Coordinates of N, CA, C and O in Angstrom, one line a residue:
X1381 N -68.6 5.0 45.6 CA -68.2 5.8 46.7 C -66.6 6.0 46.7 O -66.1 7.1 46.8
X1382 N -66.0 4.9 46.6 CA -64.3 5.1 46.3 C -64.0 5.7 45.0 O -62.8 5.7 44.8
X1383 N -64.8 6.2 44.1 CA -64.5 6.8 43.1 C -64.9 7.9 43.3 O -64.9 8.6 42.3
X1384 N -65.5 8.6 44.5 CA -65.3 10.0 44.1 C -64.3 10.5 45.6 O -63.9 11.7 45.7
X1385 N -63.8 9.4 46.7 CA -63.4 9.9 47.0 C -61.9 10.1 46.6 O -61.0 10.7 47.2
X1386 N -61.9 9.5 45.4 CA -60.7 9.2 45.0 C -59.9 10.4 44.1 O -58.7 10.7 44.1
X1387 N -61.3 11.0 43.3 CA -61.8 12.5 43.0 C -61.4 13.3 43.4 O -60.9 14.2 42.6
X1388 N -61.5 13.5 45.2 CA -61.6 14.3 45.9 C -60.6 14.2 46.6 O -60.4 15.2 47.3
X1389 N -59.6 13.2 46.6 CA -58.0 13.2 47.3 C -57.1 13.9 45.6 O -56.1 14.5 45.6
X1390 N -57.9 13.4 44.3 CA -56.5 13.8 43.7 C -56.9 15.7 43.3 O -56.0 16.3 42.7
X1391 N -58.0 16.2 43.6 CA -58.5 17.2 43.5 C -57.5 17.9 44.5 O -56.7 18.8 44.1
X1392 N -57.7 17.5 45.9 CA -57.0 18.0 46.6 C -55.4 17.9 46.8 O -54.8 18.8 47.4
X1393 N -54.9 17.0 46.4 CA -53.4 17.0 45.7 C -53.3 17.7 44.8 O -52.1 17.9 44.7
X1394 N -54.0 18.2 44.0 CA -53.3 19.5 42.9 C -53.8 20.7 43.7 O -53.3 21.8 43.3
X1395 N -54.5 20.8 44.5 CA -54.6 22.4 45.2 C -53.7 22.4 46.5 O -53.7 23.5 47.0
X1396 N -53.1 21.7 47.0 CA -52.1 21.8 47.9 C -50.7 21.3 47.9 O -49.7 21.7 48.6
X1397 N -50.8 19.8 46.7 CA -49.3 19.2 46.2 C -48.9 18.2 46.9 O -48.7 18.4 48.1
X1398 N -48.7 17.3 46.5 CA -48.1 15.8 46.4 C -48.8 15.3 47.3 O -50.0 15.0 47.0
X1399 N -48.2 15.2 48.8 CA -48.8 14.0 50.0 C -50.4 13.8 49.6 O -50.9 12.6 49.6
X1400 N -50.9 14.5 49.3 CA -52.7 14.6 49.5 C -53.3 13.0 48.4 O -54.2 12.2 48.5
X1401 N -52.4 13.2 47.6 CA -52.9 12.1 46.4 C -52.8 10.6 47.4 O -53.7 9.9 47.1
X1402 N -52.2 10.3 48.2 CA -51.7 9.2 48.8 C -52.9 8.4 49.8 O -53.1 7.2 49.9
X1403 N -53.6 9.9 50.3 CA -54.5 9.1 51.2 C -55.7 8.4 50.7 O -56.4 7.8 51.5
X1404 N -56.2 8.3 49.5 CA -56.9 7.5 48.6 C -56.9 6.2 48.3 O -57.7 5.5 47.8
X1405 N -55.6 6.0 48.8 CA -54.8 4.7 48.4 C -54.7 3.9 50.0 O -53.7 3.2 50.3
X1406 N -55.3 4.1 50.5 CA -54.8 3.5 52.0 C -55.9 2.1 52.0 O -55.5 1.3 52.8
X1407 N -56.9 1.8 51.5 CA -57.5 0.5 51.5 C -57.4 -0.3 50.5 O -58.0 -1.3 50.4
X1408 N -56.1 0.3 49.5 CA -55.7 -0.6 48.8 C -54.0 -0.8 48.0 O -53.6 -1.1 46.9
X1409 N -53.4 -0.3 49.7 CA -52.3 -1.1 49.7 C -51.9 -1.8 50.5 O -50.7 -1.7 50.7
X1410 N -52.5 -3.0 51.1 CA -52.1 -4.2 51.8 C -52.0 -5.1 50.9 O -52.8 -5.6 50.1
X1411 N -50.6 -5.5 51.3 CA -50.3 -6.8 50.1 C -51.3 -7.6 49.9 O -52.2 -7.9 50.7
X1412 N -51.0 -8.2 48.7 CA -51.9 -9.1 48.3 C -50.8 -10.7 47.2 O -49.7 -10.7 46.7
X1413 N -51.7 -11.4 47.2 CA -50.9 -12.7 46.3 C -51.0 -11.9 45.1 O -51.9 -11.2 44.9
X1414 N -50.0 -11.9 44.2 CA -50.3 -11.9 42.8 C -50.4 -12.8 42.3 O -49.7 -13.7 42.6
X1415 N -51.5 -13.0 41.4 CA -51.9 -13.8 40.5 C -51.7 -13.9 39.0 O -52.0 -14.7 38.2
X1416 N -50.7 -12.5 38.9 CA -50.1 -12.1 37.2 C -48.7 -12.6 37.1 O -47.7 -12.6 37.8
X1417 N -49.4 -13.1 35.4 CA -47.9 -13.9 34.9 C -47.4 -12.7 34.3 O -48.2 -11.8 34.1
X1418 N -46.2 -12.7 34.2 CA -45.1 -12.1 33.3 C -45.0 -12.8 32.1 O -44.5 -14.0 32.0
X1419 N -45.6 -11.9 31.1 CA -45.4 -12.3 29.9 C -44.2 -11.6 29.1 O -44.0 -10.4 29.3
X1420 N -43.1 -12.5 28.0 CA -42.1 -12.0 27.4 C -41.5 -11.6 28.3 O -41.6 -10.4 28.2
X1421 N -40.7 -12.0 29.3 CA -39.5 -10.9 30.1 C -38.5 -10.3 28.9 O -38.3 -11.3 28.1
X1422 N -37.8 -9.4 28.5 CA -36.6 -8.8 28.3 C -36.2 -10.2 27.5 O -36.3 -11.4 27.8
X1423 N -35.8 -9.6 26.1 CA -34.5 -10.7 25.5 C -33.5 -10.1 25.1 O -33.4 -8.8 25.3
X1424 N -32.7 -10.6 24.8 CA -31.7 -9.6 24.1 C -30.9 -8.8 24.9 O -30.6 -7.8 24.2
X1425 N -30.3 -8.7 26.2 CA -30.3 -7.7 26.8 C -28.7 -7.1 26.5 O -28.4 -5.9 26.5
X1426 N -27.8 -8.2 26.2 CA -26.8 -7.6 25.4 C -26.7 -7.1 24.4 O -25.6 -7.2 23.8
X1427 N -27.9 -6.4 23.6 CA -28.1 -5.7 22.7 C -28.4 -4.7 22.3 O -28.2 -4.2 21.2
X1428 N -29.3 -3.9 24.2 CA -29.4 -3.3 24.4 C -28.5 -1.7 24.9 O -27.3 -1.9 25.2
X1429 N -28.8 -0.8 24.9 CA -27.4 0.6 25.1 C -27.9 1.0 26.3 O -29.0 1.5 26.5
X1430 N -26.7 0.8 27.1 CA -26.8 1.9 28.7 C -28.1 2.9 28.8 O -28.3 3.4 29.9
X1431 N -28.8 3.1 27.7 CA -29.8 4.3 28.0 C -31.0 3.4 27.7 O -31.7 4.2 27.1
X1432 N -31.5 2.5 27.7 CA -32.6 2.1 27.7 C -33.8 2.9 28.8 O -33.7 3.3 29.9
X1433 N -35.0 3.0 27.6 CA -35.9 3.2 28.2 C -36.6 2.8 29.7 O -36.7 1.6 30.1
X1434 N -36.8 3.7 30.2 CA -37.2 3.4 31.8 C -38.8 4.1 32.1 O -38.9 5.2 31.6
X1435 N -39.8 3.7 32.7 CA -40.4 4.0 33.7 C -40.3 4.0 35.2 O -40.3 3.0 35.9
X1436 N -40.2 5.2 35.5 CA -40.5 4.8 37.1 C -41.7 4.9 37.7 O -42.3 6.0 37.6
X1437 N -42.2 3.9 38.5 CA -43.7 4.0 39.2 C -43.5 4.9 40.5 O -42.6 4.4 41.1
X1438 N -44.0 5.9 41.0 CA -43.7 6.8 41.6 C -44.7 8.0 42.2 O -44.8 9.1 41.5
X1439 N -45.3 7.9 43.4 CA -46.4 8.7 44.1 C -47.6 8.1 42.9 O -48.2 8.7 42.0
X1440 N -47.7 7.1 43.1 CA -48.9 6.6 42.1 C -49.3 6.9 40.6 O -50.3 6.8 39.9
X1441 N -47.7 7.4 40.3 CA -47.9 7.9 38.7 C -46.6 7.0 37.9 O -45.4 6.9 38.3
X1442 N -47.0 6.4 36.4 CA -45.6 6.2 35.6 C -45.0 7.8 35.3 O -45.4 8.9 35.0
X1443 N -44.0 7.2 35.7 CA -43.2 8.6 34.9 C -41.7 8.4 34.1 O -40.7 8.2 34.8
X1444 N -41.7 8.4 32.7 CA -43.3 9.4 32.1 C -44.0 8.4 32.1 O -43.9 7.2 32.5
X1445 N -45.3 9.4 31.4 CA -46.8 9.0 31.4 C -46.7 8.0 29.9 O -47.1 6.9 29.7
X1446 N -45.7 9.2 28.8 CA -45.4 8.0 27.6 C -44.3 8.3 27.0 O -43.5 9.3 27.2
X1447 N -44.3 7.4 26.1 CA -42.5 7.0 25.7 C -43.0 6.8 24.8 O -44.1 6.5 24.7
X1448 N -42.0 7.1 23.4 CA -41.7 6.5 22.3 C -40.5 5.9 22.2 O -39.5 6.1 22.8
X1449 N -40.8 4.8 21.4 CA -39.4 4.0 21.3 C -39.7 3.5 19.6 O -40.8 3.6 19.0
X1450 N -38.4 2.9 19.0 CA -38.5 2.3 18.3 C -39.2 0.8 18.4 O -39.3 0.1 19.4
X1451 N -39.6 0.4 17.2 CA -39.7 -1.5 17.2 C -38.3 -2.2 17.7 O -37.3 -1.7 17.3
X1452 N -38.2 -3.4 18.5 CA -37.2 -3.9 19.3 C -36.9 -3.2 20.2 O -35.8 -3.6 20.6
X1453 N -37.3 -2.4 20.7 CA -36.9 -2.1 22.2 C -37.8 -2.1 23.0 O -39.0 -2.1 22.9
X1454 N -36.8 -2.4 24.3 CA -37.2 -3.1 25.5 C -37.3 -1.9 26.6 O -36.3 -1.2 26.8
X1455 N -38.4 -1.7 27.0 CA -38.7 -1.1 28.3 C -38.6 -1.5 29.6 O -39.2 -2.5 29.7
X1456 N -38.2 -1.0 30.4 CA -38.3 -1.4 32.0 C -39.2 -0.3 32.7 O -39.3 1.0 32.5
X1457 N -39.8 -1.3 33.7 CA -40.8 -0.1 34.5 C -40.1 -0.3 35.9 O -39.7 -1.5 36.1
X1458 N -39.9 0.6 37.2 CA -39.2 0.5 38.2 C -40.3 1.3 39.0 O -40.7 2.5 38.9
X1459 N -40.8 0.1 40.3 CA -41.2 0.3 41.3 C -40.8 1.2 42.4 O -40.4 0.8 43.5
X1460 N -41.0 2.4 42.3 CA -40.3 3.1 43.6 C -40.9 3.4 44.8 O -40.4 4.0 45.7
X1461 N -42.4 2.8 44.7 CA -43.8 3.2 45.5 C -43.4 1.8 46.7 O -43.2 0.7 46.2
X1462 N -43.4 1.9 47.6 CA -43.5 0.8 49.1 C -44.5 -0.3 48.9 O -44.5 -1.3 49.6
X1463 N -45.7 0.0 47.9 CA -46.7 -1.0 47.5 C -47.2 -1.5 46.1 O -47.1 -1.0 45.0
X1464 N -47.6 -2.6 46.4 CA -48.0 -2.9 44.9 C -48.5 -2.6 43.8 O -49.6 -2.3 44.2
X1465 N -48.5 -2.6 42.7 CA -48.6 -1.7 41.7 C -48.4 -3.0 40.3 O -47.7 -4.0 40.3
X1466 N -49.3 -2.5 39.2 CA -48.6 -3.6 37.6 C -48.9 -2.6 36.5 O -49.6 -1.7 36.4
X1467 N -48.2 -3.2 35.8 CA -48.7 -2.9 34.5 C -48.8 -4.0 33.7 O -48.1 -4.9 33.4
X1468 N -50.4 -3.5 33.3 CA -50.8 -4.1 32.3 C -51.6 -3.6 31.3 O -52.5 -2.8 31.6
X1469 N -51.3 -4.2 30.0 CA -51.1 -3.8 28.7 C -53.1 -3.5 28.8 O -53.9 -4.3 29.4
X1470 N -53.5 -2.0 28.0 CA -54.9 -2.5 27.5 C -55.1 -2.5 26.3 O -55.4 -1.5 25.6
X1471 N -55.0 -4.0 26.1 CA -55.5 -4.3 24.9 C -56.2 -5.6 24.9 O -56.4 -6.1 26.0
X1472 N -56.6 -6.1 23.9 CA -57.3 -7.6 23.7 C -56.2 -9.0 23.8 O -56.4 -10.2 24.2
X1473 N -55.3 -8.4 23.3 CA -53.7 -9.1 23.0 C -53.2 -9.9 24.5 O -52.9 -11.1 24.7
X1474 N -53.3 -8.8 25.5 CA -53.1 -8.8 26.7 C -51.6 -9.4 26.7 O -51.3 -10.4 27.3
X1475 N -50.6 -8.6 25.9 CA -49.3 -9.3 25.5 C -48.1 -8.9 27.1 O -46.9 -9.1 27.1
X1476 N -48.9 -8.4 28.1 CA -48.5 -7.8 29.2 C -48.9 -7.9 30.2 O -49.4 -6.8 30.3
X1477 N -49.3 -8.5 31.5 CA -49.3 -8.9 32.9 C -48.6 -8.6 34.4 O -48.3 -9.5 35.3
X1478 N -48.3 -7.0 34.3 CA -47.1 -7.6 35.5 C -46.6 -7.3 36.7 O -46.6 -6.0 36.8
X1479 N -46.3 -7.8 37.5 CA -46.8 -7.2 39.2 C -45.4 -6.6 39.3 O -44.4 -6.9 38.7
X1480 N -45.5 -5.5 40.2 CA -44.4 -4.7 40.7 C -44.9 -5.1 42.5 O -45.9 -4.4 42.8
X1481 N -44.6 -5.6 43.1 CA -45.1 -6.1 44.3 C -44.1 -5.0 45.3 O -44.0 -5.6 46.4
X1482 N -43.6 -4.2 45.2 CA -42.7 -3.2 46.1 C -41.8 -2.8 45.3 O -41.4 -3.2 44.2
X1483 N -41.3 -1.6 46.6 CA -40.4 -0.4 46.2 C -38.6 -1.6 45.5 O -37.8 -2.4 46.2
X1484 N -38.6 -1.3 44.5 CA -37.0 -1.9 43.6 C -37.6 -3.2 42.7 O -36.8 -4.0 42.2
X1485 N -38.9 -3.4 42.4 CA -39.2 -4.6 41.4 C -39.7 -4.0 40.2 O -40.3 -3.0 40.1
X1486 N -39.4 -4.7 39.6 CA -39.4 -4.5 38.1 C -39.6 -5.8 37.1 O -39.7 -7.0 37.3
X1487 N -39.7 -4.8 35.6 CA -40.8 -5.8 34.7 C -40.3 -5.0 33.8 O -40.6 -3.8 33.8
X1488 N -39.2 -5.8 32.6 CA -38.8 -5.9 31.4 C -40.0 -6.5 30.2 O -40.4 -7.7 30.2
X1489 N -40.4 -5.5 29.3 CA -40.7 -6.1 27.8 C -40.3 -5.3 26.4 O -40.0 -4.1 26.4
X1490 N -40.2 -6.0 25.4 CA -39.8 -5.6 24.7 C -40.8 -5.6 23.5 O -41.3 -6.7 23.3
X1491 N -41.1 -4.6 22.9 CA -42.3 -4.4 21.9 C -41.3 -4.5 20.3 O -40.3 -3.9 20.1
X1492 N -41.8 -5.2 19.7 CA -41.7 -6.0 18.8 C -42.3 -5.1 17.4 O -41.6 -4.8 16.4
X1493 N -43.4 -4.8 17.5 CA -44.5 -4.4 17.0 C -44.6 -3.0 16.8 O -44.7 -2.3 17.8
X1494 N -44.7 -2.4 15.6 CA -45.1 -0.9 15.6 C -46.5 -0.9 16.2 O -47.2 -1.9 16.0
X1495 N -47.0 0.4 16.9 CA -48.4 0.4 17.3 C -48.6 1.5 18.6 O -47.4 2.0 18.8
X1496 N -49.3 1.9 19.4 CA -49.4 2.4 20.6 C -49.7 1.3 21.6 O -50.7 0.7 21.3
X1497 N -49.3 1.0 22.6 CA -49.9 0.2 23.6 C -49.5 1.3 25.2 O -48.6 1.9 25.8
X1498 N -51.4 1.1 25.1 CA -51.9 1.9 26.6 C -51.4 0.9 27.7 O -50.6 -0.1 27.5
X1499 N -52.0 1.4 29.0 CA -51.3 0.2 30.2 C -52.0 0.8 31.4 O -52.5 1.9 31.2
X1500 N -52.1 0.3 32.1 CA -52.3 1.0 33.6 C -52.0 0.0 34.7 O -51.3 -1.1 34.6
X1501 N -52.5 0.5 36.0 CA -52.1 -0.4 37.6 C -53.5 -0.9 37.1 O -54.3 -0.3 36.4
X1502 N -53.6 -2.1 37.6 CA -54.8 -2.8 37.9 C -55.4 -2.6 39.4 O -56.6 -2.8 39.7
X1503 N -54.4 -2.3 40.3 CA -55.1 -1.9 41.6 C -55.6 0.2 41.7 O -56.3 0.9 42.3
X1504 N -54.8 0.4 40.8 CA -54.9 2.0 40.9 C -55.9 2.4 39.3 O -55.4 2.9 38.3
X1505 N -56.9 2.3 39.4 CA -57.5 3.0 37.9 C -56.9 3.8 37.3 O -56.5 3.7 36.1
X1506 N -56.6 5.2 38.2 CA -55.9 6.5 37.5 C -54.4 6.5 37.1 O -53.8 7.5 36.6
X1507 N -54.1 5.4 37.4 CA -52.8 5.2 36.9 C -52.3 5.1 35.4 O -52.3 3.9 35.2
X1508 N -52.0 5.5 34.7 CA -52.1 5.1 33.1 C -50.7 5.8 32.4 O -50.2 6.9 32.4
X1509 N -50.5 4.9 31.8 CA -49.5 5.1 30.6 C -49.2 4.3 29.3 O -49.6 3.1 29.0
X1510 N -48.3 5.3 28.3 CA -48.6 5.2 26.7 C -47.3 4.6 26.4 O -46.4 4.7 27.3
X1511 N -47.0 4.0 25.2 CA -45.9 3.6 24.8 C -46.1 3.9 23.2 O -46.8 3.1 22.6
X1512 N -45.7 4.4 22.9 CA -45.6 4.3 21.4 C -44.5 4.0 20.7 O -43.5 4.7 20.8
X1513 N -44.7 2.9 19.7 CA -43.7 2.4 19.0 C -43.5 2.2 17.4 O -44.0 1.4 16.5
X1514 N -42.8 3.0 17.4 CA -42.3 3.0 15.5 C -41.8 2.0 14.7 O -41.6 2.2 13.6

């Protein structure tokens, strides 16, 4: 039942635009404990260049959706949504865990590894984003 009405709020957010996507989400944004570790925070950060890759979490979407980066670089994802929200890695690896618990929190990793790694909100299904790394 929450999956179609969920269907049926983002149906109606692309035929009238933005607000509509929001009311889908109303029984599941009351805080909650997190229970996710942060795996690998950010190393190296003086290594990094003023333009580092960014996500922002935003009306229930990453944006962007995906990124390419090189191997060694470190991504940040930035909470701009009032509720909680993570990204986590989908893979077997699970080399990613990580709560954005409100609007200004954030979650540094740095991929190491050539490969694509998917991700999504664990509280939002349709949430989803790509990283790909050379």
């Amino acid at each position: 039942m929450k999956r179609k009405r969920l269907m049926i709020a983002i149906f109606t957010a692309a035929l009238i635009g933005g607000s509509a996507s929001l009311w889908a989400h109303e029984e599941c944004d009351e805080p909650e404990a997190s229970n996710h570790a942060v795996s690998q925070p950010a190393q190296n950060k003086s290594s990094q260049s003023s333009a580092a890759p960014q996500v922002t979490v935003k009306l229930f979407q990453y944006q962007p959706g995906r990124l390419q980066v090189k191997a060694g670089t470190t991504v940040t994802w930035v909470n701009d949504d009032e509720i909680f929200h993570t990204v986590t890695v989908d893979s077997k690896d699970k080399s990613f865990d990580a709560p954005l618990d409100g609007k200004g929190k954030s979650f540094s990793f740095t991929f190491s590894k050539p490969g694509i790694y998917s991700y999504f909100c664990d509280r939002h299904e349709h949430m989803r984003g790509e990283i790909e790394v050379r």
